[in-house]
Coordinates of N, CA and C in Angstrom, one line a residue:
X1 N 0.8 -1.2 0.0 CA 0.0 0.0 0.0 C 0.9 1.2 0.0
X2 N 0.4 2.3 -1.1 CA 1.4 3.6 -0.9 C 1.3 3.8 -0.2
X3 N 2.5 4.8 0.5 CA 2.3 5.7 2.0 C 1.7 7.0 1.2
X4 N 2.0 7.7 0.1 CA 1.5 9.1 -0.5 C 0.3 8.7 -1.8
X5 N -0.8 8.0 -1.2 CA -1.9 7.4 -2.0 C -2.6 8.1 -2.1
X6 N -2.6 9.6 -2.1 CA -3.5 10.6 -2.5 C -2.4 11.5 -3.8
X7 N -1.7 10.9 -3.9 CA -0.8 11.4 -5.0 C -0.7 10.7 -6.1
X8 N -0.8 9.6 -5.5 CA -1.0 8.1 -6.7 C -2.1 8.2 -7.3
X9 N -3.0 8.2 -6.6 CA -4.9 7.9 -7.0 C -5.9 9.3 -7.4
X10 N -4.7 10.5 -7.6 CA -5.0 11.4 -7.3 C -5.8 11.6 -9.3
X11 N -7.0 12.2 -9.9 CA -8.0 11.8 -10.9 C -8.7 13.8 -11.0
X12 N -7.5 14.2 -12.2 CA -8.4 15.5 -12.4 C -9.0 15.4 -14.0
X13 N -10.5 16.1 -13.8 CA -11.0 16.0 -15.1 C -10.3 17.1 -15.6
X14 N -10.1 17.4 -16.8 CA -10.0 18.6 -17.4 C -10.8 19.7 -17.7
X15 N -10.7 20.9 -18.2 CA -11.8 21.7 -18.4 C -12.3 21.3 -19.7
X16 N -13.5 21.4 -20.1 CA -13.8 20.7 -21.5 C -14.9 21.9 -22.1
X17 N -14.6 22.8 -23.3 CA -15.1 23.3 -23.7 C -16.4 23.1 -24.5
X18 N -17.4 24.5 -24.3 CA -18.8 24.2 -25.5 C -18.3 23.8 -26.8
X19 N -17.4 24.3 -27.3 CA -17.1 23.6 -29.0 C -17.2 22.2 -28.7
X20 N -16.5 22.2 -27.6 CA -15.9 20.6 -27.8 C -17.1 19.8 -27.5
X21 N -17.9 19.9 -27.0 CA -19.5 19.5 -26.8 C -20.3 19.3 -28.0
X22 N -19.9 20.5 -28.2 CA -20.6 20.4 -29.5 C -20.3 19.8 -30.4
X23 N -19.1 19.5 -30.6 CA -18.4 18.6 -31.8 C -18.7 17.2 -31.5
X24 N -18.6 17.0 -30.4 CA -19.0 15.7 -30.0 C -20.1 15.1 -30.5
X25 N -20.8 16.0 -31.1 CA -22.0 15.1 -31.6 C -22.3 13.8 -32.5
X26 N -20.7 14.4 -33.3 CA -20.4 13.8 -34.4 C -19.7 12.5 -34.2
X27 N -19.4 12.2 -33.0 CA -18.0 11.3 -32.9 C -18.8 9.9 -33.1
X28 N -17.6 9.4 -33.4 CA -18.0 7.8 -33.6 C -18.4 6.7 -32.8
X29 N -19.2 5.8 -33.3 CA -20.4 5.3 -32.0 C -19.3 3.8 -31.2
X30 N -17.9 4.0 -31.8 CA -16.9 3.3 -30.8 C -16.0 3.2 -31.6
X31 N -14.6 3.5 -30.3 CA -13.3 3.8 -30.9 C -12.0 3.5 -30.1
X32 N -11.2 3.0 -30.6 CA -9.7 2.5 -29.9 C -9.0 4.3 -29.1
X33 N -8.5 4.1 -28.2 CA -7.7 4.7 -27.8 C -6.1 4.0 -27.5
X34 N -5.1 5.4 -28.2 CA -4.1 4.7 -27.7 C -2.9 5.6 -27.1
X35 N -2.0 5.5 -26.6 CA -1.1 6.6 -25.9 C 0.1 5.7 -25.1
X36 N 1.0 4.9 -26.0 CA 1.4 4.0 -25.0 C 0.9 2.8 -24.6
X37 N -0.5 2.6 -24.0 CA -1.5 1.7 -23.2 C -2.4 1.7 -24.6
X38 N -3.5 1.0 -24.4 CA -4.4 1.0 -24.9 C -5.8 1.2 -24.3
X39 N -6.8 1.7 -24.5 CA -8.4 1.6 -24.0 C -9.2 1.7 -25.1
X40 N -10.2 1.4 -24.7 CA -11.4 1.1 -25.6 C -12.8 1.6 -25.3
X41 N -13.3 2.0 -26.2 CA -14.5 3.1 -25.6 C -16.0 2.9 -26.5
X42 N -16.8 2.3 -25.7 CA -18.4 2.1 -26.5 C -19.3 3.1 -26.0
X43 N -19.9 3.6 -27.6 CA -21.1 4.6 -26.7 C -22.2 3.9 -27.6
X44 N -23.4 4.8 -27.3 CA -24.6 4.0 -27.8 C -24.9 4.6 -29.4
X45 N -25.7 3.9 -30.1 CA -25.8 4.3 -31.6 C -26.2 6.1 -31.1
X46 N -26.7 6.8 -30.7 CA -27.1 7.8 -30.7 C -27.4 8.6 -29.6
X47 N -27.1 10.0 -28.9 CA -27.2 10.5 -27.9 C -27.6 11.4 -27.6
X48 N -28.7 11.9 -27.3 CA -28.6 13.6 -27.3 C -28.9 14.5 -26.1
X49 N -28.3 13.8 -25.1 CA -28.3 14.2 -24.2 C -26.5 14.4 -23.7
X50 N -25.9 14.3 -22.3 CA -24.9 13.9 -21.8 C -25.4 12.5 -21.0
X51 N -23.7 12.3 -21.8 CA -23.5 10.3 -21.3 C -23.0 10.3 -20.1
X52 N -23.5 9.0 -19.1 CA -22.8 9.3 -17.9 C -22.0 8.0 -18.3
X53 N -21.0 7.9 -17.6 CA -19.5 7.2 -17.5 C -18.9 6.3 -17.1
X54 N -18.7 5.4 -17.4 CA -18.4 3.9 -16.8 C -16.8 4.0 -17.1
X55 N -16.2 3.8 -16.2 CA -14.4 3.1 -16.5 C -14.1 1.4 -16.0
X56 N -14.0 0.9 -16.3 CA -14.0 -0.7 -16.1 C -12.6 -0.8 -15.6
X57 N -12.1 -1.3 -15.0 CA -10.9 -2.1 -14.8 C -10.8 -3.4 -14.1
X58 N -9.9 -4.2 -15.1 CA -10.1 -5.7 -15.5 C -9.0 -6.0 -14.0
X59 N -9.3 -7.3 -13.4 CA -8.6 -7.7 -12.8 C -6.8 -8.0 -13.1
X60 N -6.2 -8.6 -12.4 CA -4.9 -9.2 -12.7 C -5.3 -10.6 -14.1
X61 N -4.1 -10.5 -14.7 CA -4.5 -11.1 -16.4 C -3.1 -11.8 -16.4
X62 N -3.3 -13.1 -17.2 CA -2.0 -13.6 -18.2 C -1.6 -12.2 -19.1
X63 N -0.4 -12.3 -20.0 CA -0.1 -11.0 -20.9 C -0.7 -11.2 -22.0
X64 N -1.0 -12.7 -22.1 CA -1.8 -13.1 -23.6 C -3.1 -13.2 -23.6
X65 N -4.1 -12.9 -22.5 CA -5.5 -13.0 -22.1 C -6.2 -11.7 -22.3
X66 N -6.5 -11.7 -23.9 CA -7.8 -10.7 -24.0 C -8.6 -10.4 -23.5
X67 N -8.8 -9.7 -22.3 CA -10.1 -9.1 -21.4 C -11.5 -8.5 -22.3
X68 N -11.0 -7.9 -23.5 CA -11.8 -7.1 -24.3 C -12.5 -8.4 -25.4
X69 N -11.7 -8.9 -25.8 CA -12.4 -9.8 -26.2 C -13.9 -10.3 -25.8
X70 N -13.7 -11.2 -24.4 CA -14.5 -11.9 -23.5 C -15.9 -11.1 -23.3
X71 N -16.1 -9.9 -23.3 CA -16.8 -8.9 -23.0 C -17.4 -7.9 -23.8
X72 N -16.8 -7.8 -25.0 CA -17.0 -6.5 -26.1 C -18.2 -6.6 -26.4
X73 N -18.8 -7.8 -26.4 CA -20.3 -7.8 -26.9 C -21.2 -7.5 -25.9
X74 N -20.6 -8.0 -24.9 CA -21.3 -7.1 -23.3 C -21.5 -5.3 -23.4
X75 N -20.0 -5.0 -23.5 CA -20.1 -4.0 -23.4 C -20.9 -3.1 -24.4
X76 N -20.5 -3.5 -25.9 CA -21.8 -2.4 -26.5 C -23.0 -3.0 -26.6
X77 N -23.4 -3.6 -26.0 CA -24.9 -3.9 -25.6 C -25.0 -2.8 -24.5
X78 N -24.4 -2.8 -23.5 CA -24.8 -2.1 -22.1 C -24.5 -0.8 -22.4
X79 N -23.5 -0.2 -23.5 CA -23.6 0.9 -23.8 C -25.1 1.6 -24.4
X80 N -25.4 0.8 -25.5 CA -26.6 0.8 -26.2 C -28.2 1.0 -25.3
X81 N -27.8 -0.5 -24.5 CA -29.1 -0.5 -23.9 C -29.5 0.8 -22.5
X82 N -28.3 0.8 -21.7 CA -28.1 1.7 -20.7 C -27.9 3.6 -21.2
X83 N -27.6 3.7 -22.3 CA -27.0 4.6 -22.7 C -25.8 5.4 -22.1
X84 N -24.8 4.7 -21.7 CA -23.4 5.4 -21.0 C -22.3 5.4 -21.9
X85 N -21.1 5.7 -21.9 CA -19.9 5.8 -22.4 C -19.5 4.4 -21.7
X86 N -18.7 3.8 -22.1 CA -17.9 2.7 -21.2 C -16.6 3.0 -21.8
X87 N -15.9 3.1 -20.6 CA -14.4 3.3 -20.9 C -13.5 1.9 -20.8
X88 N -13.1 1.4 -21.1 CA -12.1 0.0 -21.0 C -10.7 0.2 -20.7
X89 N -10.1 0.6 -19.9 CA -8.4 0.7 -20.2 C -7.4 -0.7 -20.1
X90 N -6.3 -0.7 -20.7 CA -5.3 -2.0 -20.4 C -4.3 -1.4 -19.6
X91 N -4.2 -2.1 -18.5 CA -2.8 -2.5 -17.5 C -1.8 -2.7 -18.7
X92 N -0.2 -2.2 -18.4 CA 0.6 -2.2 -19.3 C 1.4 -3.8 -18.7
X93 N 1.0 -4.0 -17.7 CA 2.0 -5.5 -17.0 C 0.5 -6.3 -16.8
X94 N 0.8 -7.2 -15.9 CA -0.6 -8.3 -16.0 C -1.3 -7.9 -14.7
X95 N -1.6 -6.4 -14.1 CA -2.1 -5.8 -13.4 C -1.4 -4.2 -13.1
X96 N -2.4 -3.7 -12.6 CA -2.2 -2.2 -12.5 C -0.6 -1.7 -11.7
X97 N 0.1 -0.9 -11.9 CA 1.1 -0.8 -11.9 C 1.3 -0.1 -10.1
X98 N 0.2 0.3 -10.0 CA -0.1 1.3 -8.9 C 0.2 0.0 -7.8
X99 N -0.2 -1.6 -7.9 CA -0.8 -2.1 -6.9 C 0.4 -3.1 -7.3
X100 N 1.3 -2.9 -8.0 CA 2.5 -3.7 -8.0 C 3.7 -3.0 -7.4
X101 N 3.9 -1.6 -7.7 CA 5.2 -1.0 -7.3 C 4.8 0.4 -7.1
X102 N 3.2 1.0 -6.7 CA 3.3 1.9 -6.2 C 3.9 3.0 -7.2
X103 N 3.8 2.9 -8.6 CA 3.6 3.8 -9.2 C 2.6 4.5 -9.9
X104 N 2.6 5.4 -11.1 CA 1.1 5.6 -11.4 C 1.1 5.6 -13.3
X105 N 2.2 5.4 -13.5 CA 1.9 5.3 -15.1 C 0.6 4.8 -15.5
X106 N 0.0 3.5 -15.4 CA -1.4 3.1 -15.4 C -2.1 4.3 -15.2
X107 N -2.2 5.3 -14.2 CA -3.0 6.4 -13.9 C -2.9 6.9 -14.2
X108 N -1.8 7.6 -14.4 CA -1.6 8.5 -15.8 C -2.6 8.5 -16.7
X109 N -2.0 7.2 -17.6 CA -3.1 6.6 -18.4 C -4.8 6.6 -18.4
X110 N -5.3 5.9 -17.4 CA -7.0 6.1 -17.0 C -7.2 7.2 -17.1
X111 N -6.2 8.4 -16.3 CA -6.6 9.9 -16.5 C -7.0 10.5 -18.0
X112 N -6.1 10.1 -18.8 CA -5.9 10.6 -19.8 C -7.1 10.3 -21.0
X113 N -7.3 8.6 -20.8 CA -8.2 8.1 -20.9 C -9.5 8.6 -20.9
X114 N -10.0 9.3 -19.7 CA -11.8 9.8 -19.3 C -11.7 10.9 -19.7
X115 N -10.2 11.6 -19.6 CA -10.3 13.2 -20.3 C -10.3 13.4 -22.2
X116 N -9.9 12.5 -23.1 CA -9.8 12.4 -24.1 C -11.6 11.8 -24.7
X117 N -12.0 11.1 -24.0 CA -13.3 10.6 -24.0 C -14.3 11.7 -23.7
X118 N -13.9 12.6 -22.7 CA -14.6 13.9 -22.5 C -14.3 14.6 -23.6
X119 N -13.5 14.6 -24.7 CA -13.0 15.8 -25.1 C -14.1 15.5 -26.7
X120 N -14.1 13.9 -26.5 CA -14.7 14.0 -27.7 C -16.4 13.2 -27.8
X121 N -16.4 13.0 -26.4 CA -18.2 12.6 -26.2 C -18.6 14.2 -25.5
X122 N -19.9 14.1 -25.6 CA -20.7 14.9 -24.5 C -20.8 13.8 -22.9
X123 N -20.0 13.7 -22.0 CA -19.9 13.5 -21.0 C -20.6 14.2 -19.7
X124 N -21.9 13.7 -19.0 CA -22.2 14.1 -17.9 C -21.3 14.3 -16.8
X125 N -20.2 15.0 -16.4 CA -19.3 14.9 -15.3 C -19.8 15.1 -14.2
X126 N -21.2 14.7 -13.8 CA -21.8 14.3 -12.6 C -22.2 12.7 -12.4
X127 N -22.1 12.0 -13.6 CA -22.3 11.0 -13.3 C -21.3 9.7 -13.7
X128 N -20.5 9.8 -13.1 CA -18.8 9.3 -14.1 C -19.0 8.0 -12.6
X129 N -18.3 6.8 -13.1 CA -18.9 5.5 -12.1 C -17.4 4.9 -12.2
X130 N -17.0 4.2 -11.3 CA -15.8 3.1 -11.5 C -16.2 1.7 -11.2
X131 N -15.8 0.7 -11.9 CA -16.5 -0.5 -11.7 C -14.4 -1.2 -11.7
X132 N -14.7 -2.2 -11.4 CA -13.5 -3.3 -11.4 C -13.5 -4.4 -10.5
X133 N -13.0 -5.3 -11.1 CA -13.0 -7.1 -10.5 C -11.5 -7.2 -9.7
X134 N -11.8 -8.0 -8.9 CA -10.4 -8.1 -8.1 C -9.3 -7.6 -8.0
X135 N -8.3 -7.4 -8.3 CA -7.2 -6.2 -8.5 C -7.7 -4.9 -8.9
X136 N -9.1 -5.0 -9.8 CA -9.2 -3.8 -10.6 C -10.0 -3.3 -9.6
X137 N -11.2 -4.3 -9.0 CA -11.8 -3.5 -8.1 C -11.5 -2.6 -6.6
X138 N -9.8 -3.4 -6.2 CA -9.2 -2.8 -4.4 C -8.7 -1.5 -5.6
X139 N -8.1 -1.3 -7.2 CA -8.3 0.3 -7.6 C -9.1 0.9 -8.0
X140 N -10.1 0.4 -8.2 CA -11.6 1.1 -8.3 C -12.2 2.2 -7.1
X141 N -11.8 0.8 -6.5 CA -12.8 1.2 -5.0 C -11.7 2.4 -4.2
X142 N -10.3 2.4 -4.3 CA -9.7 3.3 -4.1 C -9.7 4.4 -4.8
X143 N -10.1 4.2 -6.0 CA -10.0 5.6 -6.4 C -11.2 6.2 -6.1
X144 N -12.4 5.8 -6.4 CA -13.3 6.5 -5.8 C -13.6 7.1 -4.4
X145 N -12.9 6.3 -3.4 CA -12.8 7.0 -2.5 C -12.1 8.2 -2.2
X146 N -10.7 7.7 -2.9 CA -9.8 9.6 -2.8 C -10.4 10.6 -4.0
X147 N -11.5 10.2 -5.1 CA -11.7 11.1 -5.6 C -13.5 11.4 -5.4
X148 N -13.9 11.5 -4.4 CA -15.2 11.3 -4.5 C -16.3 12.6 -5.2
X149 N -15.3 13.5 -5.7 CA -15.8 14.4 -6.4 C -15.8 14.3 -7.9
X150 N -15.0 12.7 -8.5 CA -15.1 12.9 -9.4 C -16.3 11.6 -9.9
X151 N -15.7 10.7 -9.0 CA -16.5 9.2 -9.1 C -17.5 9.1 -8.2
X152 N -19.0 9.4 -8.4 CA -19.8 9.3 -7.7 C -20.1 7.7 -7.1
X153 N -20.2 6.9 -7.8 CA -20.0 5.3 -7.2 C -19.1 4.4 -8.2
X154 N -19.0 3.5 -7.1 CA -17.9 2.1 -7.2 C -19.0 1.1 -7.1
X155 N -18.5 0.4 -8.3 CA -18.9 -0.7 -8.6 C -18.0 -1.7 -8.7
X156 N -18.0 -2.7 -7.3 CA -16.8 -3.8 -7.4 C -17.2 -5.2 -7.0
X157 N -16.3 -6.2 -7.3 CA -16.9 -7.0 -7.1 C -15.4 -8.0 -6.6
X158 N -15.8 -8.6 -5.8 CA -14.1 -9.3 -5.1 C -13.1 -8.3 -5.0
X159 N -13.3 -7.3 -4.1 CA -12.2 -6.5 -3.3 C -11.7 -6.9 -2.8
X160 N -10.3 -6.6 -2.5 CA -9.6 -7.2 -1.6 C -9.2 -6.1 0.0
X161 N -8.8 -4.7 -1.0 CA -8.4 -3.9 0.0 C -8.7 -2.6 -0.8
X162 N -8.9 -1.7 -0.4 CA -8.8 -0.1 -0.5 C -8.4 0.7 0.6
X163 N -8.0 1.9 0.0 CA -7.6 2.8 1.2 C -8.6 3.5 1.5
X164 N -8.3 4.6 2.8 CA -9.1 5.0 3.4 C -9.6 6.3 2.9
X165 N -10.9 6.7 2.7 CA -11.8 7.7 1.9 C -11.0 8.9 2.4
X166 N -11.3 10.1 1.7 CA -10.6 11.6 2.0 C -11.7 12.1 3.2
X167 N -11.3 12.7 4.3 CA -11.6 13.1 5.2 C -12.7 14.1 4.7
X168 N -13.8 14.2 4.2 CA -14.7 15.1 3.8 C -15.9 14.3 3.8
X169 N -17.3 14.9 3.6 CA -18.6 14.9 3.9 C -18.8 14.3 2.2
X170 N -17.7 13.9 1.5 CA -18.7 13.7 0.1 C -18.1 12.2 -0.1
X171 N -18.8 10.9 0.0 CA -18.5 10.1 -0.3 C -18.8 9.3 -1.3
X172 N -18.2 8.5 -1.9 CA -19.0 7.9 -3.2 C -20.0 6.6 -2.6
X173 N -20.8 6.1 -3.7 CA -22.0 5.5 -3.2 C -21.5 3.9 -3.8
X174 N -21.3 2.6 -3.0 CA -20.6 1.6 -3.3 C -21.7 0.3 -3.7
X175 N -21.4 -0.3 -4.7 CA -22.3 -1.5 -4.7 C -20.9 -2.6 -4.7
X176 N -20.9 -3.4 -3.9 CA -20.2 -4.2 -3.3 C -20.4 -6.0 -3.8
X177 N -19.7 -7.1 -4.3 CA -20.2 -8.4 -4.5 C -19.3 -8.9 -4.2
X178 N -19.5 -10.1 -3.5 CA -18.4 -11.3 -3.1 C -19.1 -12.7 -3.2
X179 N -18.1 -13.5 -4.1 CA -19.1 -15.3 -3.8 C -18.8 -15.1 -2.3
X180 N -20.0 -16.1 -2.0 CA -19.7 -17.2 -0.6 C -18.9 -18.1 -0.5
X181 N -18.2 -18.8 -1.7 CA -16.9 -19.8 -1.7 C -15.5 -18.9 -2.3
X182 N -15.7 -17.9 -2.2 CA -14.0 -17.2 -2.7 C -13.3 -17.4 -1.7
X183 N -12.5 -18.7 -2.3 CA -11.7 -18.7 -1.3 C -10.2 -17.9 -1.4
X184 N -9.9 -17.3 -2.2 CA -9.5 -16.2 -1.9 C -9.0 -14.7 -0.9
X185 N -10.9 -14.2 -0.9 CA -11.1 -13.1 -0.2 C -12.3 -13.3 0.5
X186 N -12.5 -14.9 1.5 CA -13.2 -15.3 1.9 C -14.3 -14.4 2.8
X187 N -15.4 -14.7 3.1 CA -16.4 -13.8 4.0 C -15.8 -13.2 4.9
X188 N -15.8 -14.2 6.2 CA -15.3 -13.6 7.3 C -14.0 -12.9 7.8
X189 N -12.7 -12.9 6.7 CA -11.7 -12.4 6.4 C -11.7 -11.0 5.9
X190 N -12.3 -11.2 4.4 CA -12.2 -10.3 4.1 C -13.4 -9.3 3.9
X191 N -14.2 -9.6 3.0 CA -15.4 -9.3 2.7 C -16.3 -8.2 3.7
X192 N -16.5 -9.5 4.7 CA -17.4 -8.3 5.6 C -17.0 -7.2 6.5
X193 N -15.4 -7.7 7.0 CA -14.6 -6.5 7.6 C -15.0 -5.0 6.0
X194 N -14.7 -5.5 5.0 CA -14.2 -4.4 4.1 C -15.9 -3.8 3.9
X195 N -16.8 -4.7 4.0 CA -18.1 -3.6 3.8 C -18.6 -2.8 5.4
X196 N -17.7 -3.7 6.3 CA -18.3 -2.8 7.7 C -17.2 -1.4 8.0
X197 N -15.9 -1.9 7.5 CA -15.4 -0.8 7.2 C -15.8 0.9 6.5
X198 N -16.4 0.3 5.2 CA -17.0 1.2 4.5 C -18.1 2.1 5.3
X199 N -19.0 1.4 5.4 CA -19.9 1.8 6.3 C -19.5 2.9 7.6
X200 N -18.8 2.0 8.1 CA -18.1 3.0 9.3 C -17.4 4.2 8.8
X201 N -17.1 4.4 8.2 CA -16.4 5.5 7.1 C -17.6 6.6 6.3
X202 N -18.7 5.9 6.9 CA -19.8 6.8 6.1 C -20.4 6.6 4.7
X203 N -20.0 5.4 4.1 CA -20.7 5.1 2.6 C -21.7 4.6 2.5
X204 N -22.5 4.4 1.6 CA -23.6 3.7 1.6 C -23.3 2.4 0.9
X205 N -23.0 1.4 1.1 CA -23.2 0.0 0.4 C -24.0 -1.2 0.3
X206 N -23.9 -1.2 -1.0 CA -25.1 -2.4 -1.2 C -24.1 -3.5 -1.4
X207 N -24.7 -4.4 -0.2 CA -23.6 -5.5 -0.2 C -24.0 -6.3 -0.4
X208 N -23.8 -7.7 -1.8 CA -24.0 -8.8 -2.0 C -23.7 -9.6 -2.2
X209 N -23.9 -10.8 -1.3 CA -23.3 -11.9 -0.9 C -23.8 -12.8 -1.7
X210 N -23.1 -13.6 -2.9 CA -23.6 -14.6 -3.9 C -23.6 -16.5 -3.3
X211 N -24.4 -17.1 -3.1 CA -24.0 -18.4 -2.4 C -23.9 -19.1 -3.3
X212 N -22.7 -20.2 -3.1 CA -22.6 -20.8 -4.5 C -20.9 -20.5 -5.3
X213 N -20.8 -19.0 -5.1 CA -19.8 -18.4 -6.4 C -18.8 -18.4 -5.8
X214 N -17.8 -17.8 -6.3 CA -16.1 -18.3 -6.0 C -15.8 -16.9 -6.5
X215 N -14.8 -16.6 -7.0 CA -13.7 -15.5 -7.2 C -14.1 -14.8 -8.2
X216 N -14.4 -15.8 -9.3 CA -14.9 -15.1 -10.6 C -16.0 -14.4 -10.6
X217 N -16.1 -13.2 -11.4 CA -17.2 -12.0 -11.9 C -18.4 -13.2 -12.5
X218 N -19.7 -12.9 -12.0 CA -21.0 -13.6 -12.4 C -21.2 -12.6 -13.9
X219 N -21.9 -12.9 -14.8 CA -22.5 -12.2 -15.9 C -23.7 -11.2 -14.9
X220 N -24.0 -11.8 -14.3 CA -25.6 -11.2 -13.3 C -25.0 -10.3 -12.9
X221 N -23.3 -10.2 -12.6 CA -22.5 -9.0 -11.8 C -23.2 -7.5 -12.9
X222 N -22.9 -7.3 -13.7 CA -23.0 -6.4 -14.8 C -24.0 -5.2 -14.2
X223 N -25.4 -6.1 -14.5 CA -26.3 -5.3 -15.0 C -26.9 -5.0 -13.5
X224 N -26.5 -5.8 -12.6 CA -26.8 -5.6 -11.1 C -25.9 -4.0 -10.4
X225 N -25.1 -4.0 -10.6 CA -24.3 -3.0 -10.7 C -24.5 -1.7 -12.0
X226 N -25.0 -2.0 -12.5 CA -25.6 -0.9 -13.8 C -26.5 -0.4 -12.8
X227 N -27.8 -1.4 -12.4 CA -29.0 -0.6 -12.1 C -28.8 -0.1 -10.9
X228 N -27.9 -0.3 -10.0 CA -27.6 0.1 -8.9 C -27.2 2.2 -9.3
X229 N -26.4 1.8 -10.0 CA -25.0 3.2 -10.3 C -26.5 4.3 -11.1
X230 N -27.2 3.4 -11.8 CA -28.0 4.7 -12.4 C -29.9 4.1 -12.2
X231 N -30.2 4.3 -11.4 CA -31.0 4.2 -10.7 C -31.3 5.1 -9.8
X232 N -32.3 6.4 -9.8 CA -32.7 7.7 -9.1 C -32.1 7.3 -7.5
X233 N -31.6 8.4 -6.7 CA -31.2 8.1 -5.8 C -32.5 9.0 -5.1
X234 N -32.9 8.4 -4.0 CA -33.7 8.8 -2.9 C -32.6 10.3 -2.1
X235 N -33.4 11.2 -1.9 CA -32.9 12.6 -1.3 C -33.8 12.3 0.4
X236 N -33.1 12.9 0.7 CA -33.5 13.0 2.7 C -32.4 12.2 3.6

C-alpha cells in the first residue's frame, strides 16, 4: 500500500469546452484509444443528451488474455441498452502498476483516458462511475474513495483492499459483491470487515453476498451494478 496514496490515486477532469460538446456530436459510436497503453470506448448508436460514465478495470491477467475480447459484446450492448460511455483501459504488466510497485503510469493513463473521452463525447461529469473485478476492483474502489468528487459510485466486485476515503462529507455510493466460496477473499476475512469498514467510514453500500460463487465475476454481476449506479437516488 502507498504511504503518499493521495498522490497516486489522485484523478483531475480537465476543463472541457462548448465547442468541444458540440463537436461531440459527431463522434463515432466506438473507438480505440491509444497513448502508450491501450483503452477502448463504446457509446450508444445515438445520444442527445450527456452520457454518464463507466471506467471498467479488469482484474490481474495472463499478458496473452484478451479481457476485451470476452466482453466486447457485453459492453456495446450495455452501452446501447443503458445509454453510457464505457471506458475500458489496459494494465501495461498483467495488473495495474499502482498495486505492483506503487507507481502511477497506469494512472496517468486512466486519467488521460476519461479526459480524451470527455474531449470527444458529450460526458455528464456528474455522473462518471468506476467499476472493477479483483485487482481492478481494491483500484476502483480506491479511487473512488480519494476522488469522490469525481467518481460518484464504485462498482466492485471481489475487493480485496482499498484505502481510506478523504476526510470530507462527500462520499461515493458503493455497490459491493463477493461469492460465498472465494476462497480467496473469503467472507469472514475479508469481505465483511471491508463492507463494515466502509460503512463506518460513512458510505452507503449495497452489499452482496452470492452463495454458491467463487472469485470469478457472475455475468448477473454487470447489469446488477448498472441498475444500482443509475437508478434515481432517494434525497432525505
Amino acid at each position: 500500500i502507498c504511504s503518499h496514496q493521495s498522490e497516486m490515486l489522485r484523478v483531475t477532469l480537465d476543463p472541457v469546452s462548448a465547442a468541444s460538446n458540440a463537436a461531440s456530436q459527431a463522434a463515432p459510436s466506438s473507438f480505440q484509444l491509444k497513448d502508450g497503453s491501450q483503452a477502448y470506448v463504446w457509446l450508444p448508436p445515438k445520444a442527445e443528451a450527456p452520457l454518464p460514465l463507466l471506467l471498467v478495470l479488469h482484474g490481474s491477467r495472463p499478458m496473452d488474455w484478451d479481457f476485451l475480447s470476452q466482453f466486447a459484446e457485453r459492453w456495446q450492448k450495455d452501452a446501447a441498452e443503458y445509454e453510457i460511455a464505457v471506458v475500458i483501459p489496459e494494465s501495461k504488466g498483467p495488473t495495474w502498476d499502482y498495486l505492483l510497485t506503487c507507481q502511477r503510469k497506469d494512472m496517468d493513463f486512466i486519467e488521460s483516458a476519461i479526459n480524451e473521452v470527455r474531449r470527444r463525447v458529450w460526458v455528464d461529469d456528474k455522473r462518471i462511475s468506476v467499476m472493477g473485478m479483483s485487482d481492478g476492483a481494491s483500484l476502483a474502489l480506491s479511487m473512488a474513495l480519494r476522488n469522490p468528487g469525481v467518481f460518484t459510485t464504485a462498482l466492485v466486485q471481489a475487493t480485496g483492499f482499498f484505502h481510506d476515503p478523504l476526510p470530507t462529507s462527500l462520499k461515493p455510493r458503493v455497490y459491493m459483491e463477493y461469492g460465498e466460496e472465494d476462497k480467496l477473499f473469503e467472507a469472514a476475512r475479508v469481505a465483511l470487515p471491508n463492507r463494515d469498514r466502509l460503512r463506518g467510514d460513512g458510505c452507503f453500500v449495497e452489499f452482496v453476498m452470492i452463495p454458491g460463487a467463487g472469485h470469478m465475476v457472475r455475468e448477473e454481476f454487470f447489469s446488477a451494478a448498472l441498475d444500482f449506479w443509475l437508478a434515481p437516488v432517494a434525497k432525505g
